[in-house]
Short mmCIF file of C-alpha atoms and ligand atoms in Angstrom, two decimals:
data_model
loop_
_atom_site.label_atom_id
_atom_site.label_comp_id
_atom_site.label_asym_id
_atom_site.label_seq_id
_atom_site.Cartn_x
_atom_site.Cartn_y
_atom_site.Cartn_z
CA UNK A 441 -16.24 -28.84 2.68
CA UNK A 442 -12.36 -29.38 2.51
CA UNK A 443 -11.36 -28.12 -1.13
CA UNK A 444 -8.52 -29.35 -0.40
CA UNK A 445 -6.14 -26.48 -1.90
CA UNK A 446 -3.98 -25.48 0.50
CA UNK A 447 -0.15 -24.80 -0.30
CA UNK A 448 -1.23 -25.29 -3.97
CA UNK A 449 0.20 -22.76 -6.17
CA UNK A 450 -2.39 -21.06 -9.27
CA UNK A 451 -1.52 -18.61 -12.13
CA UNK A 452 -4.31 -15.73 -12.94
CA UNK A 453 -3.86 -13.47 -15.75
CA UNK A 454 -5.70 -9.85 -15.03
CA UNK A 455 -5.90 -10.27 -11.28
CA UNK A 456 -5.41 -6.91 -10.56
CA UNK A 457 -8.86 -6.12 -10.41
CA UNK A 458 -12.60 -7.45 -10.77
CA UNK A 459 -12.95 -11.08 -11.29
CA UNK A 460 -10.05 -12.46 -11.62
CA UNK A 461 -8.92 -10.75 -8.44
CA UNK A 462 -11.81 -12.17 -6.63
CA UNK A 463 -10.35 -15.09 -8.16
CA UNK A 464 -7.13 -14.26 -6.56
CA UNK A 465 -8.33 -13.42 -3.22
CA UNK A 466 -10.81 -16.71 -2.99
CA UNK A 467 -7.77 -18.90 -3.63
CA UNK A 468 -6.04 -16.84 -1.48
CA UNK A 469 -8.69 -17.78 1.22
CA UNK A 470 -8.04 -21.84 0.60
CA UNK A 471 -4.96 -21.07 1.09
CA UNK A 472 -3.31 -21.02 -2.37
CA UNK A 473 -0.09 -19.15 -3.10
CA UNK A 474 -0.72 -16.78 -6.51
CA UNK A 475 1.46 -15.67 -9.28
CA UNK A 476 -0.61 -12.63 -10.46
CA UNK A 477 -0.34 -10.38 -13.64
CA UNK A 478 -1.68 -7.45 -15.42
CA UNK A 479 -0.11 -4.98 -17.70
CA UNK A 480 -0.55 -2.06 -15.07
CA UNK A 481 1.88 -2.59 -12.20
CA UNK A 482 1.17 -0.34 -10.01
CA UNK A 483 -2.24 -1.61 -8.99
CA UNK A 484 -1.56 -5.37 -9.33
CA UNK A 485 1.57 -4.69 -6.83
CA UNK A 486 -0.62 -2.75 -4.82
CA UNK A 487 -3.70 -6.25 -4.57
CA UNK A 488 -0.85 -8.74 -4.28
CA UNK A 489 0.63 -7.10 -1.39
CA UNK A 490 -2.76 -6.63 0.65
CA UNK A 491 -3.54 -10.36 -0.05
CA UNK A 492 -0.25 -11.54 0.94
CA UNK A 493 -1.11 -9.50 3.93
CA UNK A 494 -4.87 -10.70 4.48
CA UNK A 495 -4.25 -14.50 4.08
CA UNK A 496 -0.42 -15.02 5.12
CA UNK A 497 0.07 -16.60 1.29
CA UNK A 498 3.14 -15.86 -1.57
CA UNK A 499 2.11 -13.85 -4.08
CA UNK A 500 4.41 -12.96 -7.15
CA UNK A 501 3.28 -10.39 -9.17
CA UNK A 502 4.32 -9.64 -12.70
CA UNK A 503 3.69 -6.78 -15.18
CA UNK A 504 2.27 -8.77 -18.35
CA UNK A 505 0.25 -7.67 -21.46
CA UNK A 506 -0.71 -11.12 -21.82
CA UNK A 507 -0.97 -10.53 -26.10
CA UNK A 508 2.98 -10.04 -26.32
CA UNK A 509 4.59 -13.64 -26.15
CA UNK A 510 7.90 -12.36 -25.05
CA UNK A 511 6.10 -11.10 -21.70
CA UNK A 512 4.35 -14.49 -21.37
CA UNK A 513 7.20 -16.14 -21.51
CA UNK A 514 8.72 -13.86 -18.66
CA UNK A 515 6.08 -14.84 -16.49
CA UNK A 516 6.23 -18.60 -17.09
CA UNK A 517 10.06 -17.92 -15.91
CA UNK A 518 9.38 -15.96 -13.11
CA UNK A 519 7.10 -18.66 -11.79
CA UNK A 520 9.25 -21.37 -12.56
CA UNK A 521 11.50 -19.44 -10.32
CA UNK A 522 9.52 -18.79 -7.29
CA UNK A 523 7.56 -22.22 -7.20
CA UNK A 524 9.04 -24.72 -9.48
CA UNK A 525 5.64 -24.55 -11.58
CA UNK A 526 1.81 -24.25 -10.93
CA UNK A 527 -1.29 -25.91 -10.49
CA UNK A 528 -3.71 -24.36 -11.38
CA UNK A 529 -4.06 -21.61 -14.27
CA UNK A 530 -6.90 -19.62 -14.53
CA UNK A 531 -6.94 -17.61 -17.79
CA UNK A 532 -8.97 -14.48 -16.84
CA UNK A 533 -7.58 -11.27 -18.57
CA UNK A 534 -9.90 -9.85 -21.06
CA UNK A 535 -12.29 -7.64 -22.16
CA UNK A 536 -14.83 -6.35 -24.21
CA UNK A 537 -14.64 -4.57 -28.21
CA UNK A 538 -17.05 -2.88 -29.77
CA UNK A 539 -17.45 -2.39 -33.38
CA UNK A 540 -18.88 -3.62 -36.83
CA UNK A 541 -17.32 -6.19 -38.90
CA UNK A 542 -17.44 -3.94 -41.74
CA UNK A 543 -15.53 -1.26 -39.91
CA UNK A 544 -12.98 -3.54 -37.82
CA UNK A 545 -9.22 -3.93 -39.38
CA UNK A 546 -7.21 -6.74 -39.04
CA UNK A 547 -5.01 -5.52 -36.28
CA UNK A 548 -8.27 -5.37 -34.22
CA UNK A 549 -9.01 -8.82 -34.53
CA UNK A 550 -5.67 -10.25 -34.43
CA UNK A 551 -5.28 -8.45 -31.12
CA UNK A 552 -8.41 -9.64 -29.51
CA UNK A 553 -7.60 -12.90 -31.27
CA UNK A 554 -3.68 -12.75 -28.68
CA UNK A 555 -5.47 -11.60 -25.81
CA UNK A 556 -8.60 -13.89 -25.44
CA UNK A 557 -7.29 -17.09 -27.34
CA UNK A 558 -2.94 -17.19 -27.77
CA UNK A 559 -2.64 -15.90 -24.52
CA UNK A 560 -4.79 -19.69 -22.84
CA UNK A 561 -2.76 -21.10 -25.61
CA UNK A 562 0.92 -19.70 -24.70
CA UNK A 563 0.23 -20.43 -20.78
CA UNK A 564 -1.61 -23.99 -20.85
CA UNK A 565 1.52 -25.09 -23.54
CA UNK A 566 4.15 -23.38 -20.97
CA UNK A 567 2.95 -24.49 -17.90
CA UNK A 568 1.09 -27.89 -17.82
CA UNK A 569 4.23 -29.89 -19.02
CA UNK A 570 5.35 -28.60 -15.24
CA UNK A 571 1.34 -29.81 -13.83
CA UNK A 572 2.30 -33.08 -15.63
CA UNK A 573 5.26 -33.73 -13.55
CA UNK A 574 3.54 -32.31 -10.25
CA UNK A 575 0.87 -35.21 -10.75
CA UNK A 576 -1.92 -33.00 -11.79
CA UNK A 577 -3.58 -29.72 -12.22
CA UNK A 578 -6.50 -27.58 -13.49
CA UNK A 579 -6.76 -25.13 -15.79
CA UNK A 580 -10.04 -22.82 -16.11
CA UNK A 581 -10.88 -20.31 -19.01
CA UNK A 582 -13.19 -17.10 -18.26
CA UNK A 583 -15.16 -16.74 -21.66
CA UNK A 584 -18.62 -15.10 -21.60
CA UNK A 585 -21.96 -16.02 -21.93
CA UNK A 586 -21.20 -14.39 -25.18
CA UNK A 587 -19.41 -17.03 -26.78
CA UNK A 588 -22.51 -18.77 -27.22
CA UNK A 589 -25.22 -16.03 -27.24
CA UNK A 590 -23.71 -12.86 -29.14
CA UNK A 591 -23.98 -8.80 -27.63
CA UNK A 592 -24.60 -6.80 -31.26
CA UNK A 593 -22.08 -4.54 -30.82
CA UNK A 594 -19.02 -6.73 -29.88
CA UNK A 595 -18.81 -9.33 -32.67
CA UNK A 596 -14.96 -9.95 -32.10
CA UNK A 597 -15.37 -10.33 -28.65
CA UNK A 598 -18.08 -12.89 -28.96
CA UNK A 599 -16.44 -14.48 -32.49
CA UNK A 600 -12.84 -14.59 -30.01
CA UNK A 601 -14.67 -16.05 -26.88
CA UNK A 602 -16.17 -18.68 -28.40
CA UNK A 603 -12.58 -19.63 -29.88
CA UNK A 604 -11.95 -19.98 -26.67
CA UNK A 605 -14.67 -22.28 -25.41
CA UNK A 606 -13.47 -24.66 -28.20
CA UNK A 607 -10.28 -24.39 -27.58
CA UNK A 608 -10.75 -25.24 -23.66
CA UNK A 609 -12.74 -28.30 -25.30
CA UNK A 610 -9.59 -29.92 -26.92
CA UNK A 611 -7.22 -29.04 -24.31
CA UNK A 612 -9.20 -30.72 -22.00
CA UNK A 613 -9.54 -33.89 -23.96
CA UNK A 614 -5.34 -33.81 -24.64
CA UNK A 615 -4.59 -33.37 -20.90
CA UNK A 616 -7.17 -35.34 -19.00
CA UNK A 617 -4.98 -38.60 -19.49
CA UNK A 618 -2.37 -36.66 -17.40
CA UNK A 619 -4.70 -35.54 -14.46
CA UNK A 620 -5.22 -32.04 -15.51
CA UNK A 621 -8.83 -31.11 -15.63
CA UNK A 622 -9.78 -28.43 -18.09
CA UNK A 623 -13.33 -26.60 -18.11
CA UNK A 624 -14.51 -22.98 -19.11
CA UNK A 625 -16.67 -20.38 -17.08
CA UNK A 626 -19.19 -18.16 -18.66
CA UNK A 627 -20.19 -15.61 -16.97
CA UNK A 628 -23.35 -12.97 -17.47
CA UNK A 629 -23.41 -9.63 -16.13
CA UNK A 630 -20.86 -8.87 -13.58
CA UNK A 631 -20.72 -5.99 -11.24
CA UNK A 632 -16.98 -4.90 -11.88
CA UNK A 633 -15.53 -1.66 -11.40
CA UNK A 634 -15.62 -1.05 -15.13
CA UNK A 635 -18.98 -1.59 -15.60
CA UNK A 636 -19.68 1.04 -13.16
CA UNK A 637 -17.30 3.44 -15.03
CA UNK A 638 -18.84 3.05 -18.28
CA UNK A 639 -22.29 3.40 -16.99
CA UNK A 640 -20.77 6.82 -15.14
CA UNK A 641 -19.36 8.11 -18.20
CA UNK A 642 -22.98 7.24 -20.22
CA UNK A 643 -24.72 8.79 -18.28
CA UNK A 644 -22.91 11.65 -17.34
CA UNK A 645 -25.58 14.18 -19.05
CA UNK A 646 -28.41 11.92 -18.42
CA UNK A 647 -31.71 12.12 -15.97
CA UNK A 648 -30.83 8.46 -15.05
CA UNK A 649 -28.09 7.73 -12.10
CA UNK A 650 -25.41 5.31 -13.45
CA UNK A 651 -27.03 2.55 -10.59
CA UNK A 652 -30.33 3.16 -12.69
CA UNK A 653 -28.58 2.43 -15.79
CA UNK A 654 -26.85 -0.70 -14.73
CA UNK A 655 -30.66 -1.93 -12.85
CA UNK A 656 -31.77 -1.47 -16.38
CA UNK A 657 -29.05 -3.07 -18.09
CA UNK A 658 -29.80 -6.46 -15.54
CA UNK A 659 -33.54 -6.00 -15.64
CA UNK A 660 -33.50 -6.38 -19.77
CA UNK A 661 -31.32 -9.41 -19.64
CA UNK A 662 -31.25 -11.43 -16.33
CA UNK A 663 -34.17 -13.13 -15.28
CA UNK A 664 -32.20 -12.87 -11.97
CA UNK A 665 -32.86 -9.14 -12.63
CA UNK A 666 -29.26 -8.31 -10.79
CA UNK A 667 -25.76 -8.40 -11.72
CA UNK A 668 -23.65 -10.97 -10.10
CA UNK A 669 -20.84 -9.56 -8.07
CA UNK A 670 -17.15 -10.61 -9.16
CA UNK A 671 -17.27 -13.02 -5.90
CA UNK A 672 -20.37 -14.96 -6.88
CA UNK A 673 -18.28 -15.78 -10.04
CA UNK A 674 -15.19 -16.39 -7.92
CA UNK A 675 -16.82 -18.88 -5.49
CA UNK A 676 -17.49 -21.39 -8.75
CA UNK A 677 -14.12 -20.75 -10.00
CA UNK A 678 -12.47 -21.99 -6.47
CA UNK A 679 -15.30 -24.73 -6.53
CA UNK A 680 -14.06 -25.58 -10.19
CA UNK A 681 -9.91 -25.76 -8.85
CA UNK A 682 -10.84 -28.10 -5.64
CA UNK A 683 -10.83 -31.45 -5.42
CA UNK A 684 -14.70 -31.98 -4.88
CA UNK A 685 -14.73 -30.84 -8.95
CA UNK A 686 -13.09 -33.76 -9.34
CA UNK A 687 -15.36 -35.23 -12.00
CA UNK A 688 -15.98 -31.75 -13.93
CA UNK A 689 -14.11 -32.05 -16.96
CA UNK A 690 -14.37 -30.18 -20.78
CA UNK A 691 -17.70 -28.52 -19.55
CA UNK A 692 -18.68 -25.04 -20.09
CA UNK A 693 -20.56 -23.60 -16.99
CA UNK A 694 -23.15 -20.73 -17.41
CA UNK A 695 -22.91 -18.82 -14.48
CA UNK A 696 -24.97 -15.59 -15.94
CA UNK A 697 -28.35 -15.70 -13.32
CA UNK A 698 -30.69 -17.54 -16.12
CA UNK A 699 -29.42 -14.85 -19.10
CA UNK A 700 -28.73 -17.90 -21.54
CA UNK A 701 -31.49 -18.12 -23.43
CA UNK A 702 -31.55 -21.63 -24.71
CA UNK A 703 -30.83 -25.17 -23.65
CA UNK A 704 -27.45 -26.79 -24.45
P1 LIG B 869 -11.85 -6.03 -15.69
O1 LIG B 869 -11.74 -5.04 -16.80
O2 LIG B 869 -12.46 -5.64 -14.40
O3 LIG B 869 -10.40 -6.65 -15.42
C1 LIG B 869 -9.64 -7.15 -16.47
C2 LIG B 869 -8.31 -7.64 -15.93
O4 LIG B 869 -7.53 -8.12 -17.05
C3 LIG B 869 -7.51 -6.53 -15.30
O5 LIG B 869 -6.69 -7.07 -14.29
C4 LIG B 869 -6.66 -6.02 -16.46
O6 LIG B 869 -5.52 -5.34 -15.96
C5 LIG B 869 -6.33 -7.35 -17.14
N1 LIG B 869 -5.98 -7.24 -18.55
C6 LIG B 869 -6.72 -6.70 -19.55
N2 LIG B 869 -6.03 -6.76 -20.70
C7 LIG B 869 -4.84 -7.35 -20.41
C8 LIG B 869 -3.69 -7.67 -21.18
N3 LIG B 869 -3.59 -7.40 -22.49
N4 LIG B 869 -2.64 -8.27 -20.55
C9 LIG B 869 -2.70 -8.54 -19.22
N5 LIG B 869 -3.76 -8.26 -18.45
C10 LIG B 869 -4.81 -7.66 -19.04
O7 LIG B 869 -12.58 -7.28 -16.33
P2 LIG B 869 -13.64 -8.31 -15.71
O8 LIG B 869 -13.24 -8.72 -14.35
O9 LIG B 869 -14.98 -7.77 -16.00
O10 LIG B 869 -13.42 -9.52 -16.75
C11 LIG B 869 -12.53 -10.58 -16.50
C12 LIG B 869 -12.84 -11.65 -17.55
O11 LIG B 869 -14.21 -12.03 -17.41
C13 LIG B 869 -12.66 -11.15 -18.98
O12 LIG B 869 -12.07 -12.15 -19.76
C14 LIG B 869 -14.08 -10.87 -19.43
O13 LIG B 869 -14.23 -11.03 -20.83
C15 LIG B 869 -14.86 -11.94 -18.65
N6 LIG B 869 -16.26 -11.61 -18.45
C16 LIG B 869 -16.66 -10.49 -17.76
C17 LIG B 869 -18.02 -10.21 -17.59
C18 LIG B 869 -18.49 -9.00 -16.83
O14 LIG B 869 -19.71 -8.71 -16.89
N7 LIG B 869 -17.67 -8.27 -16.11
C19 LIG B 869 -19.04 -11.09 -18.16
C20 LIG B 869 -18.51 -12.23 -18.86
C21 LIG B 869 -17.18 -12.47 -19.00
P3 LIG B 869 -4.73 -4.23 -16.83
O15 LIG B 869 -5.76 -3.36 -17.48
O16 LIG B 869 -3.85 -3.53 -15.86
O17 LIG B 869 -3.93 -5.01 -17.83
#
């Protein structure tokens, strides 16, 4: 299948590690140059340089917290820079909270609120006036099955995610008359070096292994009865940037091995 993505040039936020550096390295593998960030340097430096190495592409990393807007708006620059603009933007970076409602402050919210929501807003308003004038693009959001089918102890994650989903809703609607196609992922459980650490630190003075812990984390929720690995995920997400997605537009796409427990 061609995808038809070589020498086009994508944006992922938090491709240092986990998905959206399987992300990174799957468009790498089409083919596509990257501009990469993630607030800790070192180790996005570190990826970018092995997969300029592994698939002969430019990669420009930058040092981002993707919540400040001054630091967005030096990566939009720095990318303007180096390729004139983008393609594709996959909003990735992200992660999980845990807390009441009762308990959570405002700065909690409002920072989960930057990180999951302004920060697809800040980068699909900077960059697809650029995608309008390059004749097209894509842009993807990573939300969670749990924008649609809430974890008890996160409610700000799930409340922030499914912000997102709508949001990735509208944009798609406003830029689909310029030949940008916008769609959301939501993934289930994904094997990611973070989920191992947690279940390491859980079960630290435990009988159970941290691999038992995870196999009973997936055999609760996935009918699948496994956790997907970040490439599973990143396989859809190149799917969802190439040309044979051509018709894919505004959709949300469970990719979460039969967790959703409903029919939409
Ligand atoms: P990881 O924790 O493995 O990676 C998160 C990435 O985002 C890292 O590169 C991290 O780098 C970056 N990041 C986090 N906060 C910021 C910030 N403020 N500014 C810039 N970069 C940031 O996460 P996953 O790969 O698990 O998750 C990726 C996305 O997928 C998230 O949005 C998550 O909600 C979603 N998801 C994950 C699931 C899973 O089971 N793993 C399931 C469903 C959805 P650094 O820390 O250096 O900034």
């Amino acid at each position: 299948m061609d995808l038809e993505l070589k020498d086009k040039v994508a944006v992922v936020t938090g491709g240092s590690v986990g998905i959206g550096l399987a992300i990174a390295r799957g468009l790498a593998a089409e083919g596509v140059h990257l501009a990469l960030c993630a607030r800790e340097g070192r180790r996005h430096a570190t990826e970018a340089n092995t997969i300029s190495a592994d698939f002969g592409v430019n990669v420009l990393d930058v040092a981002v917290d993707v919540t400040n807007s001054e630091d967005l708006g030096a990566f939009v620059a720095a990318i303007e820079s180096k390729f004139g603009g983008a393609d594709i933007l996959i909003n990735n970076a992200g992660t999980g909270s845990e807390e009441t409602i009762l308990e959570a402050d405002d700065d909690r919210w409002q920072y989960y609120w930057d990180l999951h929501v302004m920060a697809a807003v800040r980068l699909a308003r900077a960059l697809a006036p650029g995608m309008i004038k390059r004749g097209g693009g894509v842009v993807l959001n990573n939300a969670s099955i749990c924008a649609t089918q809430p974890l008890y102890y996160e409610p700000i994650y799930n409340t922030t995610k499914a912000a997102l989903v709508m949001f990735s809703k509208c944009l798609a609607n406003e830029l689909i008359p310029h030949n940008i196609r916008v769609n959301t992922v939501n993934p289930g459980l994904v094997r990611t070096p973070d989920w191992y650490k947690t279940a390491t630190i859980i079960t630290q003075d435990m009988e159970q292994t941290a691999e038992e812990f995870l196999q009973g984390i997936a055999d609760q929720y996935a009918p699948i009865k496994r956790f997907a690995s970040p490439e599973e995920i990143a396989d859809f997400f190149v799917f969802l940037c190439s040309a044979r997605a051509s018709y894919s537009v505004g959709s949300t796409y469970y990719v979460d091995g039969g967790w959703l427990n409903v029919v939409t």
